[in-house]
XYZ file of C-alpha atoms in Angstrom:
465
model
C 251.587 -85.977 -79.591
C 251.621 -82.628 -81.017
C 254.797 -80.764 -81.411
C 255.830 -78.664 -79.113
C 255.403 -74.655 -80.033
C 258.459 -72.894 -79.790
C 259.117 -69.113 -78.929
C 262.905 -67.176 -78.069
C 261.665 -66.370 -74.452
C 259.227 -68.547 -72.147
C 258.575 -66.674 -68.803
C 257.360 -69.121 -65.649
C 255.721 -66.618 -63.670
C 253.447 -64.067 -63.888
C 253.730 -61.227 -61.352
C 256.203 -58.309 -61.000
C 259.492 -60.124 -61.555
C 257.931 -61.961 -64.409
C 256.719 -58.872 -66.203
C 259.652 -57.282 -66.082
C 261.740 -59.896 -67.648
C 259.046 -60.168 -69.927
C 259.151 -56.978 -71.450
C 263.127 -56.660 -71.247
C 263.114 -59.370 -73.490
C 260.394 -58.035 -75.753
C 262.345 -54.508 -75.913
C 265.165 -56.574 -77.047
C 263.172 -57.872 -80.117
C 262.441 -61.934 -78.559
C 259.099 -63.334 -79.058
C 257.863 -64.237 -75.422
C 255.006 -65.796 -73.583
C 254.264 -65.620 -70.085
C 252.626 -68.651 -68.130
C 250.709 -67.535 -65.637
C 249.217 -69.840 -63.274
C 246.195 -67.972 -61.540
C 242.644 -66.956 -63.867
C 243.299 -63.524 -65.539
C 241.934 -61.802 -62.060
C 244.225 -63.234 -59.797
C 247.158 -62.535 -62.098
C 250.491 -61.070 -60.745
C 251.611 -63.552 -57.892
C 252.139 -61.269 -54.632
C 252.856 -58.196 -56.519
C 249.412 -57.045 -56.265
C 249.277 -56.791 -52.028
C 252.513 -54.556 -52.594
C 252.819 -50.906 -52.236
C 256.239 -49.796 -52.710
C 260.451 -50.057 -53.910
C 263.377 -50.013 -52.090
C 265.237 -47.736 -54.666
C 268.914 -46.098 -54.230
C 269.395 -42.233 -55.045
C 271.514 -39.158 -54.836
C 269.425 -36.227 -54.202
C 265.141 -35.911 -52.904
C 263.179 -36.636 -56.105
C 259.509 -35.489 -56.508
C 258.260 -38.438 -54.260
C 261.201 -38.977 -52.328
C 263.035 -37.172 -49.493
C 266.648 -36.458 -49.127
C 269.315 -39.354 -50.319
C 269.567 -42.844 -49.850
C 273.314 -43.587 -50.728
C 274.287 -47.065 -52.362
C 276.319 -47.650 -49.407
C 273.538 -46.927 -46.839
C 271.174 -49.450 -48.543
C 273.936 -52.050 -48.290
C 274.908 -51.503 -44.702
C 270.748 -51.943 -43.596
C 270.791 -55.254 -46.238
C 273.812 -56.366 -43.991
C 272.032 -55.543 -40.593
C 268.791 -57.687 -41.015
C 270.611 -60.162 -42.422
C 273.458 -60.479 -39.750
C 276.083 -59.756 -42.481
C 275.208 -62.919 -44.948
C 274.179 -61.973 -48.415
C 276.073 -62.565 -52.158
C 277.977 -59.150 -52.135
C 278.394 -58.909 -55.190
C 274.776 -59.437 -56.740
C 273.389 -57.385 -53.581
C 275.607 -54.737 -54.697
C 274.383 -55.143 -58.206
C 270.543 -54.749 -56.982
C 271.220 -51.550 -55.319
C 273.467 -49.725 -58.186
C 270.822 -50.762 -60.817
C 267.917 -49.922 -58.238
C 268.354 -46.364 -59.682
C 267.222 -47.064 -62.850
C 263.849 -48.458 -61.887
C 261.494 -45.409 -61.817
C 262.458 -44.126 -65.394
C 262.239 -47.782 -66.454
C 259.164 -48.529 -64.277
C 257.674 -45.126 -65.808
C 257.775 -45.741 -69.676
C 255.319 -48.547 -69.037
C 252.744 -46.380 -67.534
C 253.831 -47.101 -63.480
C 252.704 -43.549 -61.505
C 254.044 -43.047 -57.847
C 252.623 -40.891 -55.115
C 254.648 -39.735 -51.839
C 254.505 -42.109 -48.893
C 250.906 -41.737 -46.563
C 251.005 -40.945 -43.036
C 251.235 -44.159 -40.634
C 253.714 -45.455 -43.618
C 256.707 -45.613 -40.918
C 260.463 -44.548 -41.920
C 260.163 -44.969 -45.414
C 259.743 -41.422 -47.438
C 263.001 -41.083 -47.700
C 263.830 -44.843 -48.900
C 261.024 -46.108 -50.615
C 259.000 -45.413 -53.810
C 255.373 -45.966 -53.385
C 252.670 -47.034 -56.417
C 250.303 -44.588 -57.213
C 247.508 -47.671 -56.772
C 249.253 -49.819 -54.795
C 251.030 -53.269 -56.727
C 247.410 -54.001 -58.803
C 247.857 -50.660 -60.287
C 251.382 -51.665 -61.169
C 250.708 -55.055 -62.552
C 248.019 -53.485 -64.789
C 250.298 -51.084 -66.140
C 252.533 -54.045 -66.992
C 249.800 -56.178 -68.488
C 248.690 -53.692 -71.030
C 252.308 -53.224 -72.178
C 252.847 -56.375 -72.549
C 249.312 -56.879 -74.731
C 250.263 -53.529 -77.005
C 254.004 -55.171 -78.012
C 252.818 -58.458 -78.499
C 253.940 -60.729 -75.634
C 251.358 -63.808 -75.225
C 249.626 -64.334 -71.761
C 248.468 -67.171 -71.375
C 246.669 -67.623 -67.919
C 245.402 -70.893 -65.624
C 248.685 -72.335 -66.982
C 250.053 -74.998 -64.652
C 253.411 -76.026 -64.909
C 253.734 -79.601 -64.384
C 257.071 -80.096 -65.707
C 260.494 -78.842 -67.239
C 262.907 -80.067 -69.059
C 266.331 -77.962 -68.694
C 268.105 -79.525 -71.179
C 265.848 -78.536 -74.302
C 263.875 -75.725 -72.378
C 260.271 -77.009 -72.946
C 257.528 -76.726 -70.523
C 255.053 -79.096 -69.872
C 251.828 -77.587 -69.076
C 248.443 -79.199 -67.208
C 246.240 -79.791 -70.662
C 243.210 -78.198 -69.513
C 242.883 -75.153 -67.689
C 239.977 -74.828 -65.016
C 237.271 -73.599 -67.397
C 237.964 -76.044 -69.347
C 240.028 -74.670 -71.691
C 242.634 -76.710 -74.029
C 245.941 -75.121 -73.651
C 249.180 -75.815 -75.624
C 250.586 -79.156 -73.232
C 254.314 -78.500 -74.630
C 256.193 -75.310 -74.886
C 259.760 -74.722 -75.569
C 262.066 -71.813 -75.288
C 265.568 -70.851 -76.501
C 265.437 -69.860 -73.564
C 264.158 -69.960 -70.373
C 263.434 -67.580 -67.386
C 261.820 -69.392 -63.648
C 260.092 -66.271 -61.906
C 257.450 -68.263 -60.291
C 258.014 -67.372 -56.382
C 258.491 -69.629 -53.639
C 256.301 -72.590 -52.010
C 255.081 -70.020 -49.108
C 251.617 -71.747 -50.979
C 252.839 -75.844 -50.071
C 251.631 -76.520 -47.029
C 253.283 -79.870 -47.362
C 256.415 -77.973 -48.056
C 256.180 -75.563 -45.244
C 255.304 -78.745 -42.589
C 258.799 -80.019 -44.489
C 260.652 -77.014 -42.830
C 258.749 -76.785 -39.964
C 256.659 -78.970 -38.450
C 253.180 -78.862 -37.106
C 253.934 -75.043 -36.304
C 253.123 -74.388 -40.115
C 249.761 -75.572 -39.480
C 249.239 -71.978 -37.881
C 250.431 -70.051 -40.623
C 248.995 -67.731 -42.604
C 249.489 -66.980 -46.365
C 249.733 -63.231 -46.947
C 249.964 -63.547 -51.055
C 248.785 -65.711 -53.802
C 247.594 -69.559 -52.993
C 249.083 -70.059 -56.428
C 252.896 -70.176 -55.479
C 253.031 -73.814 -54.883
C 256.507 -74.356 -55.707
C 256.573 -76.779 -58.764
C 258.939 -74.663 -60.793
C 261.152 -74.446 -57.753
C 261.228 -78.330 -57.237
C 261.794 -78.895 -61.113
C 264.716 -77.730 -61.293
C 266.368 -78.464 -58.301
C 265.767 -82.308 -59.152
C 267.165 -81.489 -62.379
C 270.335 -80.337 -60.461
C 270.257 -76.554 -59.723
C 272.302 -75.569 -57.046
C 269.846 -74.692 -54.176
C 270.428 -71.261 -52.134
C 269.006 -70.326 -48.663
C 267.540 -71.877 -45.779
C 263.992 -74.114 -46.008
C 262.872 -72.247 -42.954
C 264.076 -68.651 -44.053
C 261.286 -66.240 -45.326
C 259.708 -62.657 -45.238
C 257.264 -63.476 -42.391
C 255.249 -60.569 -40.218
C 253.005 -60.157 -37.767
C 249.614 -60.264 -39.508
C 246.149 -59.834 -37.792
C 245.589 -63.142 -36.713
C 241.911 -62.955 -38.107
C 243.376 -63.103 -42.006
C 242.378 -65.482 -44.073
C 244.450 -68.644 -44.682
C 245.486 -67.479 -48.164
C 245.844 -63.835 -50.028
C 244.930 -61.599 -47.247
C 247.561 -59.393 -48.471
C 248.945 -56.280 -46.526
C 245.412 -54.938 -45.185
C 246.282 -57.415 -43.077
C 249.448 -56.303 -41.592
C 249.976 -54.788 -38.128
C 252.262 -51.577 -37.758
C 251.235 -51.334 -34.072
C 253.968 -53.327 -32.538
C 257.248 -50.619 -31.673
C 253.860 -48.279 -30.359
C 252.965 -50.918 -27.502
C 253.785 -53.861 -26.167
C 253.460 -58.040 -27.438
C 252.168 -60.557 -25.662
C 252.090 -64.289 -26.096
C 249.333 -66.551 -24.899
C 250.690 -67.011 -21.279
C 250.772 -62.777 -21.052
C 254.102 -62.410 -20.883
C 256.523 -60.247 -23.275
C 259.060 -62.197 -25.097
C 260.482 -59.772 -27.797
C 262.254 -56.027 -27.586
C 259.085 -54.314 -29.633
C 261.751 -51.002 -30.300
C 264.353 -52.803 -31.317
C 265.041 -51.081 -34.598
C 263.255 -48.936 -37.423
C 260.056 -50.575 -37.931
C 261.198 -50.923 -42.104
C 264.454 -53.082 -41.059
C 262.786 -54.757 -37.931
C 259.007 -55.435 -38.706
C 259.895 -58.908 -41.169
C 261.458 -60.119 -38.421
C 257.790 -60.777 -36.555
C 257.010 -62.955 -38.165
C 259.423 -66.054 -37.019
C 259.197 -64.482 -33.394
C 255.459 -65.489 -32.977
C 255.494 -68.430 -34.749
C 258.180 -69.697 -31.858
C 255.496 -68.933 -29.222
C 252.527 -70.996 -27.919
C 250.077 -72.125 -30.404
C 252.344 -69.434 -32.883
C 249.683 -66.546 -31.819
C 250.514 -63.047 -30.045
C 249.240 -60.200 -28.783
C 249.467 -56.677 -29.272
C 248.562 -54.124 -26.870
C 248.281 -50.078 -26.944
C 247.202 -47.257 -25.604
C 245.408 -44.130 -26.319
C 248.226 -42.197 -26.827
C 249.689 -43.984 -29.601
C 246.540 -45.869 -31.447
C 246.375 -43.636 -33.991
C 249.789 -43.574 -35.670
C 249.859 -46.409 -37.728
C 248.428 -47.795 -40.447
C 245.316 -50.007 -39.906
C 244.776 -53.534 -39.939
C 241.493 -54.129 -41.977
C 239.769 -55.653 -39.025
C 239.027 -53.050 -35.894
C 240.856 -53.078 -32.698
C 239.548 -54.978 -29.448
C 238.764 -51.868 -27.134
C 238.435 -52.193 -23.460
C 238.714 -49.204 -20.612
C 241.087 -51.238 -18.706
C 244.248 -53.472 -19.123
C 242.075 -56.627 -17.339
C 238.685 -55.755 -19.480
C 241.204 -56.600 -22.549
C 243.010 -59.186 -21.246
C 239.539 -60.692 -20.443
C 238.406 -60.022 -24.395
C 241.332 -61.475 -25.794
C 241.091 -64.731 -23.696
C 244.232 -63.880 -21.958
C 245.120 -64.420 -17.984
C 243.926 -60.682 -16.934
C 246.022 -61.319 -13.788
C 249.245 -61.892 -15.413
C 248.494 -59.644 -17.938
C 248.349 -56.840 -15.891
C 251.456 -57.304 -13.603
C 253.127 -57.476 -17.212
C 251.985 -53.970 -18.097
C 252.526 -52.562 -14.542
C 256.258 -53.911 -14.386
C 256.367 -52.527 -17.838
C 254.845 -49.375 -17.151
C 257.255 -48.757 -13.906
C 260.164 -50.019 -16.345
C 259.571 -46.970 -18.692
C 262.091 -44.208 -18.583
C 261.241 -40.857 -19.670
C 262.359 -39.327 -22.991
C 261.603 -37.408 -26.054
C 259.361 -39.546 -28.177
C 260.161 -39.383 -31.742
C 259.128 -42.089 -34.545
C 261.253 -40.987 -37.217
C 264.243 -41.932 -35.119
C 265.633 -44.078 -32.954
C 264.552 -42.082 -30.027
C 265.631 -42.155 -25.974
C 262.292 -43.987 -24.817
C 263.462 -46.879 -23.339
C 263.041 -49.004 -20.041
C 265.015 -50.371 -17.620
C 265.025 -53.560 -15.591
C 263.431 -56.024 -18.102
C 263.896 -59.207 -19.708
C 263.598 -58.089 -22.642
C 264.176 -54.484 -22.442
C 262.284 -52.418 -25.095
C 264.606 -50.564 -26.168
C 262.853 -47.305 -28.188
C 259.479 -45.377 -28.405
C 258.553 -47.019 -24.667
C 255.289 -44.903 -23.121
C 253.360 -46.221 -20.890
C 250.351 -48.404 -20.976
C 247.956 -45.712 -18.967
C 245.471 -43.608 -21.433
C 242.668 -45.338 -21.964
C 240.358 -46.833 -24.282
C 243.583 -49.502 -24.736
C 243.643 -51.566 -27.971
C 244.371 -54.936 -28.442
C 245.228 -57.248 -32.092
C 245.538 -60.788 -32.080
C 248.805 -62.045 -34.080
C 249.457 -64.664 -36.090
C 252.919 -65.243 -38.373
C 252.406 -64.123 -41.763
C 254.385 -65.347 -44.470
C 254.954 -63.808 -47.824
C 257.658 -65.780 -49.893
C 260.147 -68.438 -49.129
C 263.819 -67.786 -49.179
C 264.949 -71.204 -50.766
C 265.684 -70.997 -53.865
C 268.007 -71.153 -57.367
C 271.312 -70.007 -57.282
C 272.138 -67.666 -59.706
C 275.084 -65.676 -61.521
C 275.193 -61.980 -62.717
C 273.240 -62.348 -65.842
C 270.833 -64.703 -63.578
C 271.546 -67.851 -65.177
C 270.694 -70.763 -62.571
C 273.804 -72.555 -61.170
C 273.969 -76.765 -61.365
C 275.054 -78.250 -58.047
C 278.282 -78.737 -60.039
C 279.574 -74.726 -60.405
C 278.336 -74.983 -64.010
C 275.771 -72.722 -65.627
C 272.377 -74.001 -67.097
C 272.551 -73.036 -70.737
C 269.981 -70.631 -70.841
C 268.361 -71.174 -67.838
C 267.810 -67.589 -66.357
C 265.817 -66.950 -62.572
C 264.235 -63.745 -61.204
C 262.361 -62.630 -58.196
C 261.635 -64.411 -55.479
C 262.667 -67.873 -56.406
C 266.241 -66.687 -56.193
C 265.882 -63.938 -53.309
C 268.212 -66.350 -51.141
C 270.647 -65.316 -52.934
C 270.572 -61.505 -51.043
C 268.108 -62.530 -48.539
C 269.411 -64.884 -46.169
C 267.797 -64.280 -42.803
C 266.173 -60.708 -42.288
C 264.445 -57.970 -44.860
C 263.604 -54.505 -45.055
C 260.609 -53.066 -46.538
C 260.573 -52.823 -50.046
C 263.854 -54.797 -51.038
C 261.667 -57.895 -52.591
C 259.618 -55.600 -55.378
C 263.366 -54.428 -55.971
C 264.836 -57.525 -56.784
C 262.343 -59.073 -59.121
C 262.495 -55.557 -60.957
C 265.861 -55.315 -61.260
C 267.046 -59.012 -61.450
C 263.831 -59.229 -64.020
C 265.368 -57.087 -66.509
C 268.694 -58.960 -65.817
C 266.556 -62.003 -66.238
C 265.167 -60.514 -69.642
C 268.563 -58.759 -71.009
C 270.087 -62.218 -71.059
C 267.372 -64.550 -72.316
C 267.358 -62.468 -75.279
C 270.638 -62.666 -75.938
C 271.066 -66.091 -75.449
C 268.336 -66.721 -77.565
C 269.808 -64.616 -80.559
């Protein structure tokens, strides 16, 4: 057996999380490698299907509008998660959110102001000029130019916490001999969840997963995850907690990414397959409500929904990829969408006759609401009356599991016993569960593997000095 090759930093992971450890560490003057599972052009895990950062600040910046206090971004953390979350690592993620444009900047990131049909978010959120691959690019060529090795199609298929080594598969799939054995001094997990095990999933629950689809990366199977909780890491989170959305239900199984997403839900109504509404669809601001989808259809027959709006509103959102089913009347859709167009349309007429007037507004929580229902929807309620209507079929989307590693302040992963792991570091979303327990609001997940990356990357480095 050869020996095993030995750097200060090895990285498990290769997407946004990963990077950014990656590069903290390399700032600090550790030699690192990154194992990335996917081929070169799959490389960066979800990050590539995102499009923006939560991020803190004072005052309106260049791309963003007015302030977003710390405070503020803690009280809406609090509210989609129904007041569960590790205060005082949540609290650390927002303070240090500041720093992550100048940081993000120096390694060639560009932003751009938030697009029309991007609801609620210009004054919260910092979009990628390019969307995530444009940001994972940037990242990549830093890391070539100061010397961190890449080394892609590398499956973990082991670890070994107590000496830090990594046992990779020994042939990639071209064919390629890779190094089996790596060790660290130290060692940082940012390999995502097991949103990719369908075993896994079926684990947490049950045939319904058999209707899911995967919005990111087939890649983030979970092996890392698994590793070291047999090795004793103290698990955080729920099996059945994740970011999951309404995507369009015609998405691929695996890395349809967010051209798949469906903003169209507080504009209309939701459906399930018997034609009835089962949700409020104006509950809250579509940034702290629309991750919370997701779950809601996949508790509904055969985990698919429907979508329905009219004229009046169709063009307000952002696009799914695939076109809208168009009909002139509420039965013609019902009809195209295989739904009962009898029941269907004494839903929208009690619906319709439920709607009280108001002053429709989208950047707020406005006064259009109805009356009489079970459930009520509670904001942005119009009527279902201006034709051509549009329908999208629903599925639940999931991006990334919640389970995950416990971890401290410098992100070393906790044993079952209270102890640390000596230098055993986490980042991104294998450890979200520690801030995300139940709910989510846009942007929060590209914060946390930034910030709890360079966490992730300060310590390594020092441990490994």
């Amino acid at each position: 057996m050869t020996e095993a090759r030995e750097y200060d930093v090895v990285v498990v992971g290769g997407g946004n999380a990963a990077l950014c450890a990656a590069l903290t560490a390399r700032e600090a003057g550790a030699s690192v490698v990154v194992l990335e599972r996917a081929p070169r052009e799959f490389r960066g895990g979800n990050s590539p299907h995102t499009r923006n950062l939560r991020c803190a600040h004072d005052a309106p910046t260049a791309m963003l509008t007015g302030s977003y206090a710390e405070d503020e971004f803690y009280a809406d953390l609090l509210r989609v998660n129904a007041n569960e979350t590790d205060e005082s690592l949540a609290r650390l993620l927002i303070c240090r959110s500041k720093t992550c444009t100048e940081w993000m900047s120096k390694y060639g990131v560009r932003f751009q102001s938030a697009l029309r049909g991007t609801l609620h978010l210009s004054r919260t959120n910092l979009f990628f000029l390019g969307g995530g691959k444009a940001l994972m690019n940037s990242y990549y060529a830093a890391a070539e130019r100061m010397g961190i090795e890449v080394l892609y199609d590398a499956e973990v298929v082991s670890i070994d916490v107590r000496d830090r080594s990594v046992r990779l598969q020994p042939n990639d799939s071209r064919g390629v001999r890779l190094q089996p054995d790596l060790r660290g001094k130290a060692l940082i997990l940012a390999s995502g969840g097991f949103e990719s095990n369908l075993a896994w999933l079926k684990e947490a629950w049950g045939d319904a997963a058999d209707n899911f689809i995967v919005r990111g990366t087939p890649y983030n199977t979970g092996v890392p995850l698994r590793a070291l909780l047999d090795a004793g890491a103290q698990p955080i989170g729920d099996p059945r907690a994740c970011h999951a959305i309404a995507v369009d239900a015609r998405a691929p199984k695996f890395d349809g990414g967010i051209v798949t997403r469906l903003d169209c839900i507080p504009l209309g109504i939701v459906l399930n397959q018997l034609g009835e509404r089962f949700a409020d669809e104006g509950e809250d601001l579509w940034p702290r409500r629309y991750a919370s989808w997701g779950t809601l259809v996949a508790q509904q027959p055969g985990q698919v929904a429907y979508c329905l709006v009219d004229a009046k509103t169709a063009n307000l959102f952002m696009p799914s990829v695939f076109p809208p089913i168009i009909a002139n009347t509420i039965p013609e859709l019902a009809v195209q969408l295989g739904l009962p167009a009898d029941r269907v349309s004494d839903t929208v007429a009690r619906f319709n006759n439920a709607v009280r007037p108001g002053a429709f507004d989208l950047e707020v929580l406005d006064d259009c609401h109805t009356r009489g229902l079970a459930p009520e929807k509670s904001h942005w309620a119009q009527r279902l009356d201006t034709p051509p209507f549009w329908g999208y079929p629903l599925k639940p989307g999931i991006t990334f599991t919640y389970l995950g590693l416990r971890v401290d302040e410098t992100m070393r992963v906790m044993r079952t016993d209270g102890a640390p792991m000596q230098n055993v570091y986490a980042a991104g979303e294998i450890m979200s569960g520690n801030v995300l327990r139940r709910g989510y609001i846009a942007g929060i997940g590209m914060t946390i593997g930034t910030v709890f990356g360079r966490i992730a990357g300060e310590s390594a480095a020092r441990a490994a000095r």
